[in-house]
Tab-separated table of C-alpha atoms in Angstrom:
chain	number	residue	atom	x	y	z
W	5	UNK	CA	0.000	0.000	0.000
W	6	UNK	CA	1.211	3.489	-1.148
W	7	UNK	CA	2.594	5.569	1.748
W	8	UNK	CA	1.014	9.224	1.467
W	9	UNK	CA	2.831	11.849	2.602
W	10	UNK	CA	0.978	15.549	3.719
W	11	UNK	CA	2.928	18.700	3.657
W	12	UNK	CA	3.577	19.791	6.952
W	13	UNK	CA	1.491	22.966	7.998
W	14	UNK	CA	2.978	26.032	8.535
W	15	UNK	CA	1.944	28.929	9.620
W	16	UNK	CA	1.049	32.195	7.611
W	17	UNK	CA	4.142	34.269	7.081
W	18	UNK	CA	2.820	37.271	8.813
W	19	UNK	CA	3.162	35.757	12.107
W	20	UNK	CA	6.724	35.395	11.638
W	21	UNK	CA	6.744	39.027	10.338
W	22	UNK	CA	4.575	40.369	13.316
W	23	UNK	CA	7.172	38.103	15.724
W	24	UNK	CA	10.166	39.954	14.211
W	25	UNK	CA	8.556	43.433	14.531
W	26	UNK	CA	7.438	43.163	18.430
W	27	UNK	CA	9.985	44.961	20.144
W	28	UNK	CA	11.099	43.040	23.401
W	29	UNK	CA	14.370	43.881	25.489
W	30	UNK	CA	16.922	45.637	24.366
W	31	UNK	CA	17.361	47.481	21.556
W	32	UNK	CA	19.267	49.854	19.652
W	33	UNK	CA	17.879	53.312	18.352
W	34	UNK	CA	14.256	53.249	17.031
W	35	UNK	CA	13.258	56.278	15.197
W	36	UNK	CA	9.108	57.372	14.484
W	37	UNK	CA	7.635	58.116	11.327
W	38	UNK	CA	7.461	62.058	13.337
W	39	UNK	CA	11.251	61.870	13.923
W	40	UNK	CA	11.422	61.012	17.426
W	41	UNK	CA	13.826	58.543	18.776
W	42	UNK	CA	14.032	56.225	22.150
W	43	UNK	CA	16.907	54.004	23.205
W	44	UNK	CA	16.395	51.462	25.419
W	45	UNK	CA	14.513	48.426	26.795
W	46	UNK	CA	10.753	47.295	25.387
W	47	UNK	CA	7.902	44.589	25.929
W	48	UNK	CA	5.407	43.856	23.661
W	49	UNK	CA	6.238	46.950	21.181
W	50	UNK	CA	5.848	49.543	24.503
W	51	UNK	CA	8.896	51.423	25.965
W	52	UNK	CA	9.524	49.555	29.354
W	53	UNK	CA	12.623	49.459	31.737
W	54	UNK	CA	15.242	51.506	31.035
W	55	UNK	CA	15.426	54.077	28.250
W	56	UNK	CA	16.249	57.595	26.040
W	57	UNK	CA	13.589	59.297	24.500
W	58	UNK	CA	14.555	62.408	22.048
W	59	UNK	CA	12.051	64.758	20.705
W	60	UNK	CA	12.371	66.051	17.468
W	61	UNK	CA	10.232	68.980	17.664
W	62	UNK	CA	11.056	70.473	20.727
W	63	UNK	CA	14.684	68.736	21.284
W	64	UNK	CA	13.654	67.612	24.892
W	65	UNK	CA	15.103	64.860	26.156
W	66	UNK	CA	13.900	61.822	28.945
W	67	UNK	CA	16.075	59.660	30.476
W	68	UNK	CA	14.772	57.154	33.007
W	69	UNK	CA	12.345	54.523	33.620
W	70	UNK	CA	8.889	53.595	31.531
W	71	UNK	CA	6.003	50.957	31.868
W	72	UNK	CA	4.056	50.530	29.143
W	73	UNK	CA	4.856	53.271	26.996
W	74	UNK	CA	4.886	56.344	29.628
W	75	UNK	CA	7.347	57.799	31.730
W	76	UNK	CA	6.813	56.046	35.020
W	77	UNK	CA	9.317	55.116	37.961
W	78	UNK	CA	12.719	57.690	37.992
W	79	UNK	CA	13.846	60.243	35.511
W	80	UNK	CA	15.221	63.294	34.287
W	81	UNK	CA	13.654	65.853	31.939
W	82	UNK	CA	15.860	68.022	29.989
W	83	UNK	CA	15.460	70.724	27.223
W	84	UNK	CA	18.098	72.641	24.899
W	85	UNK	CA	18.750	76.290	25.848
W	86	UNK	CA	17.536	78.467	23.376
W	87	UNK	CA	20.405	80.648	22.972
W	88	UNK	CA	23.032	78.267	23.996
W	89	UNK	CA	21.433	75.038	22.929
W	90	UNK	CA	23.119	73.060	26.325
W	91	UNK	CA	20.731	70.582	27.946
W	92	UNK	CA	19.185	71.910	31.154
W	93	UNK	CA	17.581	70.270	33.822
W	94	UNK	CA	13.471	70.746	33.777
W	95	UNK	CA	12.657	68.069	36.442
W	96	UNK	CA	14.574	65.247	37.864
W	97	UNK	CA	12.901	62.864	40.194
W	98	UNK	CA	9.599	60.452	40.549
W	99	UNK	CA	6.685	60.121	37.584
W	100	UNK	CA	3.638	57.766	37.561
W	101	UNK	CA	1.903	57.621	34.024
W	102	UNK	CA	3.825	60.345	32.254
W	103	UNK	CA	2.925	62.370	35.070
W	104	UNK	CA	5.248	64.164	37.830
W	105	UNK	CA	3.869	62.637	40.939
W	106	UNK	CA	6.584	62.055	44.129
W	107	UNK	CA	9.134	63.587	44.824
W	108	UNK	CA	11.103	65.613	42.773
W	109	UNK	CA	12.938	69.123	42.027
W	110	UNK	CA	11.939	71.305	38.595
W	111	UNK	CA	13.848	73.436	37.526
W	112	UNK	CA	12.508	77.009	35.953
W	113	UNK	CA	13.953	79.303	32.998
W	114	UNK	CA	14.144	82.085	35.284
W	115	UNK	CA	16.274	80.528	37.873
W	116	UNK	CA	13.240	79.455	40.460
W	117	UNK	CA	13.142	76.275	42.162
W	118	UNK	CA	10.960	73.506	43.686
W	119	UNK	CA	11.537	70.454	45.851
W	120	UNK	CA	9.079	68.313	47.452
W	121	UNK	CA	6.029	66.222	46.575
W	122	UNK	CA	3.807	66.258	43.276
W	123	UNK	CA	0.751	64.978	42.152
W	124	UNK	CA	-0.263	64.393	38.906
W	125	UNK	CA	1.930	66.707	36.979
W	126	UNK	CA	1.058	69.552	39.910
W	127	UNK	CA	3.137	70.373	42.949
W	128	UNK	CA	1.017	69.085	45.655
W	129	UNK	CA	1.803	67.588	49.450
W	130	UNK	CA	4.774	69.099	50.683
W	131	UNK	CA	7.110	71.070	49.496
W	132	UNK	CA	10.014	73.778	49.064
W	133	UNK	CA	9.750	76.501	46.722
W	134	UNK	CA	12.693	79.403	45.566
W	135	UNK	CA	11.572	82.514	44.218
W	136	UNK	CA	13.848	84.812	42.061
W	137	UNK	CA	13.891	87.904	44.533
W	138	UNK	CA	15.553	85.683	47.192
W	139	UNK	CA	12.163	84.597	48.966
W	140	UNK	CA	11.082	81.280	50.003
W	141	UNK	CA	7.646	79.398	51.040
W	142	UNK	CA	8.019	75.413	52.402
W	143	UNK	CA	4.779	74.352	53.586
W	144	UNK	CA	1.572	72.399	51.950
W	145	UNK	CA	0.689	72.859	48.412
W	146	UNK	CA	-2.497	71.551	46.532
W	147	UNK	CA	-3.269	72.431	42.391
W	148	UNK	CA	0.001	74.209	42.147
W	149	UNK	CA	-0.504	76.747	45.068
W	150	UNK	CA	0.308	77.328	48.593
W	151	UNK	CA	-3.147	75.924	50.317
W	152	UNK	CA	-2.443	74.768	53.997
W	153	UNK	CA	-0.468	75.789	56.773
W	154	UNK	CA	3.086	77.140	55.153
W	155	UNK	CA	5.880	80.127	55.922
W	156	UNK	CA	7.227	82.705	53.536
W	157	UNK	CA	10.279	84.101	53.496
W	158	UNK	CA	11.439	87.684	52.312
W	159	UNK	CA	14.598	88.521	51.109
W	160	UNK	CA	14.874	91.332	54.434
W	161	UNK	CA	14.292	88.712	56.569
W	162	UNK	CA	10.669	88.940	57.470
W	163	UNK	CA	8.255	86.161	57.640
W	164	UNK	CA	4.809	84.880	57.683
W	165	UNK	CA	3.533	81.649	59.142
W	166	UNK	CA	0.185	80.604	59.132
W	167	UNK	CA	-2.865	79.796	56.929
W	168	UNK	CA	-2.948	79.740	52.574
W	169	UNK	CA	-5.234	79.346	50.047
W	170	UNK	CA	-5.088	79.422	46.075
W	171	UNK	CA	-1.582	81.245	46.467
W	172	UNK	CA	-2.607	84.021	49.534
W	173	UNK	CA	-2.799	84.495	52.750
W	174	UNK	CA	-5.504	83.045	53.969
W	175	UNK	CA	-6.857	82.447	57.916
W	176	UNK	CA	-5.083	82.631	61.464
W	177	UNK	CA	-1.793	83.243	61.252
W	178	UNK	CA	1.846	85.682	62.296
W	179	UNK	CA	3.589	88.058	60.353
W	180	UNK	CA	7.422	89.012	61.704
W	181	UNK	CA	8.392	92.112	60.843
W	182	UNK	CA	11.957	91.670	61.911
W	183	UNK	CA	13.359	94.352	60.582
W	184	UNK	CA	11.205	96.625	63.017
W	185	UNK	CA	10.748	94.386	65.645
W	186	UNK	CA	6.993	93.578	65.437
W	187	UNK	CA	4.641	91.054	65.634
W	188	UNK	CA	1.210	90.741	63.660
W	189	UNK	CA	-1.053	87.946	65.089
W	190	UNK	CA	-4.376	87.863	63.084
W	191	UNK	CA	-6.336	86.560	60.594
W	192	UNK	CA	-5.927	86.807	57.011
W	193	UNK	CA	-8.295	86.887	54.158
W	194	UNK	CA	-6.974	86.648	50.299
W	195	UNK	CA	-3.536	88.208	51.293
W	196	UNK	CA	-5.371	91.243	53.271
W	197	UNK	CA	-5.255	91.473	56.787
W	198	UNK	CA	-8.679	91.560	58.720
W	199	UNK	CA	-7.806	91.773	61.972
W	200	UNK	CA	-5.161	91.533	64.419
W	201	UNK	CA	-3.142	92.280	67.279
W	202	UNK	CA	0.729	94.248	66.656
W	203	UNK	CA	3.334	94.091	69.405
W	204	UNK	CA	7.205	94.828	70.280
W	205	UNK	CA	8.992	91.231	69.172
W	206	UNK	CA	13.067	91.457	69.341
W	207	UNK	CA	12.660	95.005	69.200
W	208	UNK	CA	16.338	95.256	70.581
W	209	UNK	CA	17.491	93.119	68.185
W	210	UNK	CA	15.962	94.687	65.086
W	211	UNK	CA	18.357	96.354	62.264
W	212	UNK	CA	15.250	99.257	61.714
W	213	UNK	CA	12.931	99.623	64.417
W	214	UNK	CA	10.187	101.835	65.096
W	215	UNK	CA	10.557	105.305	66.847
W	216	UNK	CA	8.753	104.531	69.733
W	217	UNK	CA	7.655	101.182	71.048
W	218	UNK	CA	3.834	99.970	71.559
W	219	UNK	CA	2.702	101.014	74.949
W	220	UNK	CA	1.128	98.442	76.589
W	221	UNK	CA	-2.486	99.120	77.665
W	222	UNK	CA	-3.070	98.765	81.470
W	223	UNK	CA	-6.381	98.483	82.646
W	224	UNK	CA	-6.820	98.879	86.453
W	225	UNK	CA	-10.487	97.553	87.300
W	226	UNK	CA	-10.787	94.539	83.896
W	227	UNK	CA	-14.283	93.896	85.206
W	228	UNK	CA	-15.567	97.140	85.342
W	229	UNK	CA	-14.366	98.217	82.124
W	230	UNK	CA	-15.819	94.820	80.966
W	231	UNK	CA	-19.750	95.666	82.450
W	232	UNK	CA	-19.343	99.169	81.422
W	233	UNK	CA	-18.685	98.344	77.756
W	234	UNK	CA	-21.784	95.590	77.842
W	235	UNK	CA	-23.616	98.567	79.574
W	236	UNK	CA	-22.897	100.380	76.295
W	237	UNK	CA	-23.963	97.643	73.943
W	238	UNK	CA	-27.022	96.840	75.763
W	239	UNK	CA	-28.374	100.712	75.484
W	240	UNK	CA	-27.594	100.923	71.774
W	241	UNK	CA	-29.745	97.988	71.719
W	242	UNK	CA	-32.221	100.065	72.969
């Protein structure tokens, strides 16, 4: 009896092509139709592990860690100068999801600075930041503004410490005016102050103080001053 033979089956070529093109592991330089270019580690054709990625357009530059496809574990963002076309730092530290979120210091053009906690591409938690007229606020941020309890720091030395909100002042807290020698404990609204009490703090000590200090109010009978003010009140009620 006649032996038949069947041609073994094979599979369609393009699964051998579609094998070849899945970038896994290591590779060299892959370029984008758009021009960009990443160097690096991959699984299942996403960026993942360790890696480059260069921006044509803009020239900006990531080098760090990725999970599928987005900037996600440590890294540093860099752009060209303008003028100078040298790599500067833009933010070094933690992302989650292509977002900043962790901790991390940016960098800005003007030569301000941030360090502490983000959320979502936003400073938010705590954090640090450096002006460029020399002052400083560390405290609780939330949307990209002081919100919280948090202390600024002017260049002359003065300082307030107390409540924020959107950016300003906002609720109970001091201002030291150290360079007279004062002391404003109130409550603030939207950077104004409402109300408050001023008194002689360091006034020794202070590089401009006032003329003359604060006298201090001295009230001999308390409780009759009290009942005689209520006496007031009550007859306007009248």
């Amino acid at each position: 009896m006649p032996i038949v033979k069947y041609p073994r089956a094979r599979e369609p070529l393009y699964y051998e092509w579609d094998r070849r093109a899945q970038k896994c592991g290591l590779r060299h330089t892959v370029y984008a139709v758009n021009g960009d270019q990443y160097t690096g580690e991959w699984l299942n054709n996403l960026k993942h592990g360790k890696g480059t990625q260069i921006w044509k357009r803009t020239g900006a530059i990531y080098s760090g860690d990725w999970k599928f496809g987005k900037q996600d574990g440590y890294g540093t963002y860099s752009i060209p100068d303008p003028v100078t076309k040298e790599y500067r730092k833009v933010y070094t530290g933690w992302w989650e999801n292509g977002q900043k979120t962790g901790q991390g210091v940016s960098f800005y053009p003007n030569g301000e600075r941030y360090e502490g906690e983000w959320s979502d591409g936003a400073r938010s938690g705590w954090g640090r930041m450096h002006y460029q007229d020399g002052s400083s606020y560390e405290g609780q941020w939330e949307a990209d503004q002081p919100n919280g309890q948090g202390m600024l720091r002017l260049p002359n030395g003065n300082r307030y410490e107390g409540g924020w909100k959107d950016g300003k002042k906002h609720g109970p807290g001091r201002y030291f005016y150290i360079d007279k020698g004062q002391l404003l404990e109130g409550t603030w609204a939207e950077d104004i102050s409402k109300c408050g009490v001023l008194v002689d703090f360091d006034r020794d000590k202070a590089p401009a103080p006032t003329q003359y200090p604060i006298p201090e109010i001295e009230l001999d009978d308390p409780a009759g001053v009290l009942a005689e003010a209520q006496a007031l009140l009550d007859d306007s009620d009248n």
